[in-house]
Tab-separated table of N, CA, C and O in Angstrom:
chain	number	residue	atom	x	y	z
A	20	MET	N	123.592	258.008	153.260
A	20	MET	CA	124.967	257.669	152.936
A	20	MET	C	125.476	256.673	153.974
A	20	MET	O	125.257	256.837	155.158
A	21	TYR	N	126.159	255.636	153.510
A	21	TYR	CA	126.654	254.584	154.387
A	21	TYR	C	128.148	254.751	154.598
A	21	TYR	O	128.897	254.996	153.652
A	22	ASN	N	128.562	254.619	155.842
A	22	ASN	CA	129.961	254.789	156.206
A	22	ASN	C	130.685	253.454	156.062
A	22	ASN	O	130.275	252.457	156.639
A	23	ILE	N	131.761	253.449	155.299
A	23	ILE	CA	132.552	252.247	155.057
A	23	ILE	C	134.027	252.625	155.156
A	23	ILE	O	134.438	253.657	154.642
A	24	ILE	N	134.794	251.779	155.803
A	24	ILE	CA	136.238	251.989	155.896
A	24	ILE	C	136.902	250.994	154.940
A	24	ILE	O	136.578	249.811	154.950
A	25	TYR	N	137.821	251.506	154.125
A	25	TYR	CA	138.484	250.652	153.140
A	25	TYR	C	139.955	250.468	153.480
A	25	TYR	O	140.642	251.425	153.836
A	26	HIS	N	140.429	249.257	153.342
A	26	HIS	CA	141.848	248.940	153.510
A	26	HIS	C	142.642	249.677	152.432
A	26	HIS	O	142.174	249.826	151.305
A	27	HIS	N	143.820	250.145	152.771
A	27	HIS	CA	144.632	250.905	151.809
A	27	HIS	C	145.059	250.064	150.609
A	27	HIS	O	145.367	250.591	149.548
A	28	ASN	N	145.076	248.746	150.774
A	28	ASN	CA	145.442	247.848	149.679
A	28	ASN	C	144.220	246.981	149.342
A	28	ASN	O	144.246	245.769	149.474
A	29	LEU	N	143.153	247.643	148.934
A	29	LEU	CA	141.886	246.983	148.652
A	29	LEU	C	142.045	245.947	147.553
A	29	LEU	O	142.581	246.240	146.484
A	30	ARG	N	141.581	244.733	147.816
A	30	ARG	CA	141.664	243.644	146.848
A	30	ARG	C	140.385	243.601	146.031
A	30	ARG	O	139.284	243.684	146.586
A	31	LEU	N	140.524	243.445	144.732
A	31	LEU	CA	139.369	243.404	143.840
A	31	LEU	C	139.285	242.049	143.168
A	31	LEU	O	140.284	241.499	142.711
A	32	GLY	N	138.060	241.535	143.098
A	32	GLY	CA	137.837	240.248	142.470
A	32	GLY	C	137.823	240.337	140.956
A	32	GLY	O	137.883	241.424	140.365
A	33	GLU	N	137.713	239.182	140.358
A	33	GLU	CA	137.679	239.061	138.901
A	33	GLU	C	136.586	239.954	138.314
A	33	GLU	O	135.471	240.023	138.827
A	34	GLY	N	136.935	240.675	137.259
A	34	GLY	CA	135.971	241.543	136.581
A	34	GLY	C	135.889	242.951	137.134
A	34	GLY	O	135.171	243.787	136.600
A	35	LEU	N	136.618	243.230	138.226
A	35	LEU	CA	136.659	244.582	138.795
A	35	LEU	C	138.066	245.130	138.596
A	35	LEU	O	139.041	244.395	138.705
A	36	SER	N	138.162	246.438	138.328
A	36	SER	CA	139.485	247.015	138.101
A	36	SER	C	139.674	248.288	138.912
A	36	SER	O	138.707	248.907	139.364
A	37	GLU	N	140.927	248.659	139.070
A	37	GLU	CA	141.284	249.867	139.813
A	37	GLU	C	140.615	251.112	139.245
A	37	GLU	O	140.255	252.014	139.990
A	38	LYS	N	140.435	251.158	137.940
A	38	LYS	CA	139.824	252.348	137.324
A	38	LYS	C	138.363	252.516	137.735
A	38	LYS	O	137.836	253.617	137.664
A	39	ASP	N	137.724	251.437	138.194
A	39	ASP	CA	136.314	251.491	138.605
A	39	ASP	C	136.124	251.722	140.101
A	39	ASP	O	134.991	251.841	140.568
A	40	ILE	N	137.228	251.778	140.848
A	40	ILE	CA	137.120	251.783	142.308
A	40	ILE	C	136.345	252.971	142.865
A	40	ILE	O	135.563	252.820	143.795
A	41	ASP	N	136.523	254.159	142.308
A	41	ASP	CA	135.789	255.324	142.820
A	41	ASP	C	134.281	255.156	142.617
A	41	ASP	O	133.497	255.467	143.511
A	42	LYS	N	133.889	254.640	141.472
A	42	LYS	CA	132.465	254.410	141.204
A	42	LYS	C	131.914	253.319	142.128
A	42	LYS	O	130.816	253.445	142.658
A	43	ILE	N	132.689	252.266	142.329
A	43	ILE	CA	132.267	251.184	143.218
A	43	ILE	C	132.052	251.712	144.630
A	43	ILE	O	131.031	251.440	145.265
A	44	LYS	N	133.007	252.486	145.139
A	44	LYS	CA	132.886	253.048	146.485
A	44	LYS	C	131.678	253.974	146.589
A	44	LYS	O	130.956	253.956	147.583
A	45	LYS	N	131.446	254.774	145.556
A	45	LYS	CA	130.298	255.683	145.549
A	45	LYS	C	128.995	254.884	145.566
A	45	LYS	O	128.077	255.192	146.336
A	46	ASP	N	128.906	253.860	144.743
A	46	ASP	CA	127.705	253.023	144.702
A	46	ASP	C	127.450	252.357	146.049
A	46	ASP	O	126.311	252.317	146.527
A	47	LEU	N	128.496	251.847	146.671
A	47	LEU	CA	128.343	251.202	147.977
A	47	LEU	C	127.914	252.201	149.037
A	47	LEU	O	127.097	251.889	149.902
A	48	SER	N	128.458	253.386	148.981
A	48	SER	CA	128.142	254.415	149.961
A	48	SER	C	126.717	254.953	149.811
A	48	SER	O	126.042	255.237	150.793
A	49	GLU	N	126.269	255.076	148.575
A	49	GLU	CA	124.963	255.691	148.327
A	49	GLU	C	123.808	254.697	148.245
A	49	GLU	O	122.705	254.996	148.691
A	50	ASN	N	124.045	253.522	147.645
A	50	ASN	CA	122.951	252.586	147.450
A	50	ASN	C	123.474	251.148	147.385
A	50	ASN	O	123.495	250.537	146.315
A	51	PRO	N	123.864	250.597	148.531
A	51	PRO	CA	124.454	249.256	148.527
A	51	PRO	C	123.487	248.158	148.072
A	51	PRO	O	123.919	247.112	147.606
A	52	ILE	N	122.194	248.407	148.165
A	52	ILE	CA	121.221	247.392	147.759
A	52	ILE	C	121.350	247.068	146.274
A	52	ILE	O	121.157	245.932	145.854
A	53	GLU	N	121.696	248.051	145.477
A	53	GLU	CA	121.790	247.833	144.039
A	53	GLU	C	123.223	247.613	143.553
A	53	GLU	O	123.462	247.505	142.351
A	54	ALA	N	124.177	247.534	144.461
A	54	ALA	CA	125.584	247.400	144.061
A	54	ALA	C	125.907	246.016	143.482
A	54	ALA	O	126.819	245.882	142.684
A	55	ASN	N	125.185	244.990	143.905
A	55	ASN	CA	125.429	243.616	143.436
A	55	ASN	C	126.886	243.198	143.613
A	55	ASN	O	127.536	242.726	142.677
A	56	LEU	N	127.391	243.400	144.824
A	56	LEU	CA	128.777	243.066	145.133
A	56	LEU	C	128.857	242.310	146.458
A	56	LEU	O	127.948	242.393	147.287
A	57	PHE	N	129.947	241.599	146.632
A	57	PHE	CA	130.237	240.944	147.899
A	57	PHE	C	131.429	241.628	148.537
A	57	PHE	O	132.391	241.988	147.853
A	58	LEU	N	131.352	241.817	149.843
A	58	LEU	CA	132.412	242.492	150.589
A	58	LEU	C	133.149	241.492	151.465
A	58	LEU	O	132.533	240.628	152.091
A	59	ILE	N	134.458	241.627	151.505
A	59	ILE	CA	135.290	240.846	152.411
A	59	ILE	C	135.753	241.826	153.467
A	59	ILE	O	136.367	242.855	153.142
A	60	THR	N	135.430	241.542	154.714
A	60	THR	CA	135.739	242.480	155.788
A	60	THR	C	136.504	241.794	156.916
A	60	THR	O	136.449	240.578	157.073
A	61	ILE	N	137.187	242.618	157.684
A	61	ILE	CA	137.762	242.133	158.934
A	61	ILE	C	136.573	241.857	159.857
A	61	ILE	O	135.704	242.710	160.031
A	62	SER	N	136.526	240.684	160.432
A	62	SER	CA	135.397	240.309	161.275
A	62	SER	C	135.399	241.098	162.584
A	62	SER	O	136.438	241.283	163.208
A	63	ALA	N	134.215	241.538	162.974
A	63	ALA	CA	134.058	242.210	164.267
A	63	ALA	C	134.042	241.182	165.398
A	63	ALA	O	134.259	241.520	166.559
A	64	ASN	N	133.816	239.935	165.065
A	64	ASN	CA	133.792	238.837	166.025
A	64	ASN	C	135.230	238.414	166.318
A	64	ASN	O	135.974	238.067	165.402
A	65	SER	N	135.608	238.423	167.559
A	65	SER	CA	136.997	238.107	167.913
A	65	SER	C	137.364	236.655	167.603
A	65	SER	O	138.543	236.327	167.505
A	66	ASP	N	136.374	235.783	167.457
A	66	ASP	CA	136.641	234.378	167.153
A	66	ASP	C	136.813	234.113	165.656
A	66	ASP	O	137.182	233.017	165.260
A	67	GLU	N	136.518	235.093	164.845
A	67	GLU	CA	136.592	234.952	163.391
A	67	GLU	C	137.658	235.886	162.836
A	67	GLU	O	138.028	236.870	163.467
A	68	GLN	N	138.115	235.621	161.619
A	68	GLN	CA	139.102	236.491	160.996
A	68	GLN	C	138.471	237.421	159.969
A	68	GLN	O	138.645	238.628	160.019
A	69	LEU	N	137.765	236.820	159.010
A	69	LEU	CA	137.157	237.597	157.936
A	69	LEU	C	135.691	237.209	157.787
A	69	LEU	O	135.289	236.108	158.140
A	70	ASP	N	134.927	238.133	157.231
A	70	ASP	CA	133.538	237.866	156.875
A	70	ASP	C	133.365	238.165	155.390
A	70	ASP	O	134.016	239.075	154.857
A	71	ILE	N	132.489	237.421	154.765
A	71	ILE	CA	132.093	237.700	153.388
A	71	ILE	C	130.584	237.856	153.410
A	71	ILE	O	129.877	236.978	153.918
A	72	TYR	N	130.106	238.984	152.903
A	72	TYR	CA	128.666	239.148	152.856
A	72	TYR	C	128.253	240.032	151.688
A	72	TYR	O	129.045	240.807	151.151
A	73	ASP	N	127.005	239.897	151.322
A	73	ASP	CA	126.427	240.700	150.246
A	73	ASP	C	126.381	242.153	150.700
A	73	ASP	O	126.020	242.445	151.841
A	74	ALA	N	126.722	243.065	149.811
A	74	ALA	CA	126.739	244.496	150.146
A	74	ALA	C	125.374	244.997	150.609
A	74	ALA	O	125.295	246.007	151.312
A	75	LYS	N	124.313	244.301	150.260
A	75	LYS	CA	122.966	244.697	150.687
A	75	LYS	C	122.849	244.797	152.208
A	75	LYS	O	122.060	245.563	152.730
A	76	PHE	N	123.676	244.021	152.917
A	76	PHE	CA	123.619	244.028	154.372
A	76	PHE	C	124.059	245.363	154.981
A	76	PHE	O	123.816	245.617	156.160
A	77	LEU	N	124.698	246.222	154.202
A	77	LEU	CA	125.135	247.522	154.720
A	77	LEU	C	123.974	248.388	155.194
A	77	LEU	O	124.180	249.327	155.954
A	78	VAL	N	122.765	248.101	154.747
A	78	VAL	CA	121.616	248.914	155.157
A	78	VAL	C	121.139	248.566	156.572
A	78	VAL	O	120.328	249.292	157.144
A	79	GLN	N	121.640	247.497	157.153
A	79	GLN	CA	121.246	247.131	158.508
A	79	GLN	C	121.773	248.159	159.505
A	79	GLN	O	122.863	248.715	159.342
A	80	LYS	N	120.998	248.387	160.549
A	80	LYS	CA	121.363	249.384	161.559
A	80	LYS	C	122.726	249.106	162.187
A	80	LYS	O	123.457	250.031	162.526
A	81	TYR	N	123.059	247.846	162.343
A	81	TYR	CA	124.350	247.489	162.939
A	81	TYR	C	125.501	248.192	162.218
A	81	TYR	O	126.407	248.727	162.848
A	82	PHE	N	125.468	248.185	160.890
A	82	PHE	CA	126.569	248.755	160.118
A	82	PHE	C	126.562	250.279	160.120
A	82	PHE	O	127.582	250.905	159.832
A	83	GLN	N	125.453	250.882	160.455
A	83	GLN	CA	125.418	252.339	160.581
A	83	GLN	C	126.217	252.777	161.800
A	83	GLN	O	126.845	253.828	161.794
A	84	LYS	N	126.204	251.943	162.837
A	84	LYS	CA	126.942	252.249	164.059
A	84	LYS	C	128.341	251.637	164.054
A	84	LYS	O	129.216	252.077	164.797
A	85	ASN	N	128.526	250.600	163.255
A	85	ASN	CA	129.786	249.865	163.203
A	85	ASN	C	130.214	249.701	161.747
A	85	ASN	O	129.987	248.654	161.152
A	86	PRO	N	130.822	250.726	161.166
A	86	PRO	CA	131.188	250.634	159.748
A	86	PRO	C	132.145	249.471	159.497
A	86	PRO	O	133.076	249.246	160.268
A	87	PRO	N	131.915	248.734	158.424
A	87	PRO	CA	132.790	247.603	158.128
A	87	PRO	C	134.154	248.072	157.623
A	87	PRO	O	134.270	249.131	157.006
A	88	TYR	N	135.165	247.277	157.917
A	88	TYR	CA	136.515	247.516	157.417
A	88	TYR	C	136.711	246.573	156.231
A	88	TYR	O	136.998	245.387	156.403
A	89	VAL	N	136.521	247.105	155.041
A	89	VAL	CA	136.512	246.303	153.823
A	89	VAL	C	137.927	246.113	153.290
A	89	VAL	O	138.643	247.080	153.046
A	90	ILE	N	138.293	244.853	153.095
A	90	ILE	CA	139.616	244.556	152.554
A	90	ILE	C	139.533	244.015	151.130
A	90	ILE	O	140.540	243.919	150.441
A	91	GLY	N	138.305	243.669	150.691
A	91	GLY	CA	138.146	243.166	149.343
A	91	GLY	C	136.717	243.302	148.846
A	91	GLY	O	135.777	243.333	149.642
A	92	ILE	N	136.585	243.395	147.539
A	92	ILE	CA	135.276	243.519	146.896
A	92	ILE	C	135.256	242.569	145.704
A	92	ILE	O	136.219	242.515	144.932
A	93	ALA	N	134.149	241.845	145.559
A	93	ALA	CA	134.023	240.899	144.456
A	93	ALA	C	132.621	240.941	143.871
A	93	ALA	O	131.660	241.293	144.560
A	94	LYS	N	132.517	240.562	142.608
A	94	LYS	CA	131.216	240.514	141.940
A	94	LYS	C	130.433	239.266	142.331
A	94	LYS	O	129.207	239.283	142.326
A	95	GLU	N	131.138	238.186	142.634
A	95	GLU	CA	130.501	236.922	142.975
A	95	GLU	C	131.111	236.378	144.260
A	95	GLU	O	132.280	236.633	144.559
A	96	LYS	N	130.327	235.604	144.989
A	96	LYS	CA	130.813	235.047	146.246
A	96	LYS	C	132.039	234.145	146.011
A	96	LYS	O	132.980	234.156	146.796
A	97	GLY	N	132.023	233.399	144.924
A	97	GLY	CA	133.172	232.545	144.608
A	97	GLY	C	134.441	233.350	144.406
A	97	GLY	O	135.527	232.923	144.810
A	98	HIS	N	134.306	234.527	143.797
A	98	HIS	CA	135.466	235.397	143.608
A	98	HIS	C	135.968	235.911	144.958
A	98	HIS	O	137.174	236.094	145.152
A	99	ALA	N	135.041	236.151	145.883
A	99	ALA	CA	135.437	236.584	147.229
A	99	ALA	C	136.247	235.492	147.926
A	99	ALA	O	137.264	235.776	148.570
A	100	PHE	N	135.818	234.245	147.778
A	100	PHE	CA	136.578	233.135	148.369
A	100	PHE	C	137.968	233.025	147.744
A	100	PHE	O	138.936	232.703	148.433
A	101	THR	N	138.076	233.317	146.462
A	101	THR	CA	139.380	233.306	145.791
A	101	THR	C	140.297	234.366	146.394
A	101	THR	O	141.486	234.104	146.627
A	102	ILE	N	139.762	235.547	146.666
A	102	ILE	CA	140.556	236.604	147.294
A	102	ILE	C	141.037	236.157	148.668
A	102	ILE	O	142.208	236.340	149.024
A	103	VAL	N	140.163	235.550	149.447
A	103	VAL	CA	140.544	235.076	150.782
A	103	VAL	C	141.643	234.015	150.667
A	103	VAL	O	142.620	234.038	151.431
A	104	GLU	N	141.506	233.120	149.711
A	104	GLU	CA	142.532	232.091	149.505
A	104	GLU	C	143.880	232.736	149.150
A	104	GLU	O	144.925	232.335	149.682
A	105	GLU	N	143.861	233.738	148.284
A	105	GLU	CA	145.090	234.436	147.919
A	105	GLU	C	145.716	235.129	149.128
A	105	GLU	O	146.940	235.086	149.326
A	106	LEU	N	144.887	235.765	149.944
A	106	LEU	CA	145.378	236.423	151.157
A	106	LEU	C	146.006	235.415	152.110
A	106	LEU	O	147.058	235.664	152.704
A	107	MET	N	145.345	234.272	152.258
A	107	MET	CA	145.853	233.224	153.147
A	107	MET	C	147.227	232.743	152.655
A	107	MET	O	148.167	232.634	153.453
A	108	ASN	N	147.347	232.515	151.368
A	108	ASN	CA	148.627	232.075	150.815
A	108	ASN	C	149.721	233.118	151.027
A	108	ASN	O	150.850	232.778	151.388
A	109	GLU	N	149.398	234.397	150.813
A	109	GLU	CA	150.370	235.481	151.047
A	109	GLU	C	150.831	235.494	152.493
A	109	GLU	O	152.021	235.606	152.785
A	110	CYS	N	149.864	235.412	153.391
A	110	CYS	CA	150.156	235.475	154.824
A	110	CYS	C	151.061	234.316	155.251
A	110	CYS	O	152.064	234.515	155.936
A	111	VAL	N	150.722	233.108	154.834
A	111	VAL	CA	151.518	231.935	155.194
A	111	VAL	C	152.914	232.032	154.581
A	111	VAL	O	153.916	231.721	155.234
A	112	GLU	N	152.985	232.484	153.330
A	112	GLU	CA	154.283	232.609	152.661
A	112	GLU	C	155.190	233.623	153.360
A	112	GLU	O	156.385	233.390	153.547
A	113	LYS	N	154.614	234.766	153.766
A	113	LYS	CA	155.417	235.824	154.390
A	113	LYS	C	155.742	235.557	155.852
A	113	LYS	O	156.834	235.862	156.321
A	114	TYR	N	154.755	235.009	156.601
A	114	TYR	CA	154.906	234.954	158.060
A	114	TYR	C	154.803	233.564	158.666
A	114	TYR	O	154.879	233.412	159.876
A	115	ASN	N	154.552	232.566	157.846
A	115	ASN	CA	154.427	231.193	158.341
A	115	ASN	C	153.275	231.016	159.335
A	115	ASN	O	153.355	230.177	160.233
A	116	HIS	N	152.254	231.835	159.212
A	116	HIS	CA	151.054	231.656	160.022
A	116	HIS	C	149.855	232.130	159.206
A	116	HIS	O	150.017	232.702	158.137
A	117	ALA	N	148.677	231.867	159.734
A	117	ALA	CA	147.449	232.211	158.995
A	117	ALA	C	146.587	233.213	159.758
A	117	ALA	O	145.363	233.195	159.650
A	118	ASP	N	147.214	234.086	160.530
A	118	ASP	CA	146.470	235.128	161.246
A	118	ASP	C	146.211	236.290	160.303
A	118	ASP	O	146.969	237.257	160.254
A	119	LEU	N	145.139	236.184	159.544
A	119	LEU	CA	144.831	237.194	158.527
A	119	LEU	C	144.541	238.563	159.122
A	119	LEU	O	144.890	239.585	158.541
A	120	LYS	N	143.887	238.597	160.281
A	120	LYS	CA	143.615	239.891	160.919
A	120	LYS	C	144.913	240.647	161.181
A	120	LYS	O	145.059	241.805	160.823
A	121	ALA	N	145.851	239.982	161.825
A	121	ALA	CA	147.133	240.619	162.137
A	121	ALA	C	147.865	241.013	160.867
A	121	ALA	O	148.436	242.098	160.784
A	122	TYR	N	147.840	240.147	159.882
A	122	TYR	CA	148.507	240.409	158.608
A	122	TYR	C	147.925	241.640	157.923
A	122	TYR	O	148.647	242.540	157.506
A	123	LEU	N	146.613	241.700	157.827
A	123	LEU	CA	145.961	242.797	157.093
A	123	LEU	C	145.993	244.117	157.858
A	123	LEU	O	146.178	245.175	157.269
A	124	ILE	N	145.806	244.065	159.150
A	124	ILE	CA	145.819	245.302	159.930
A	124	ILE	C	147.239	245.859	160.019
A	124	ILE	O	147.449	247.058	159.985
A	125	GLY	N	148.239	244.975	160.049
A	125	GLY	CA	149.631	245.408	160.108
A	125	GLY	C	150.214	245.770	158.764
A	125	GLY	O	151.291	246.345	158.694
A	126	GLU	N	149.509	245.432	157.697
A	126	GLU	CA	150.022	245.650	156.338
A	126	GLU	C	150.083	247.115	155.988
A	126	GLU	O	149.253	247.912	156.270
């Protein structure tokens, strides 16, 4: 079982719906290799804001010790970029800055 932390306002990409979220979380937790999803996470790197990566990477030892903080899930990488663009627009509109980490963690 893989440990994942989810943002309370999880963003879903095109083709994913709220009614599927429990199944998606279960699939990611039990077998991320077959989930065929992209995750948008708060970056662990202090120089970066967000990371987008294939859910398959959850099987790496790093993530067993450092569970990702997932703020969005998408079926395709392009959909993940769309979510990031939407988040950026929200952040700039509300706060006049593009500090997504501060925006999402404070949300």
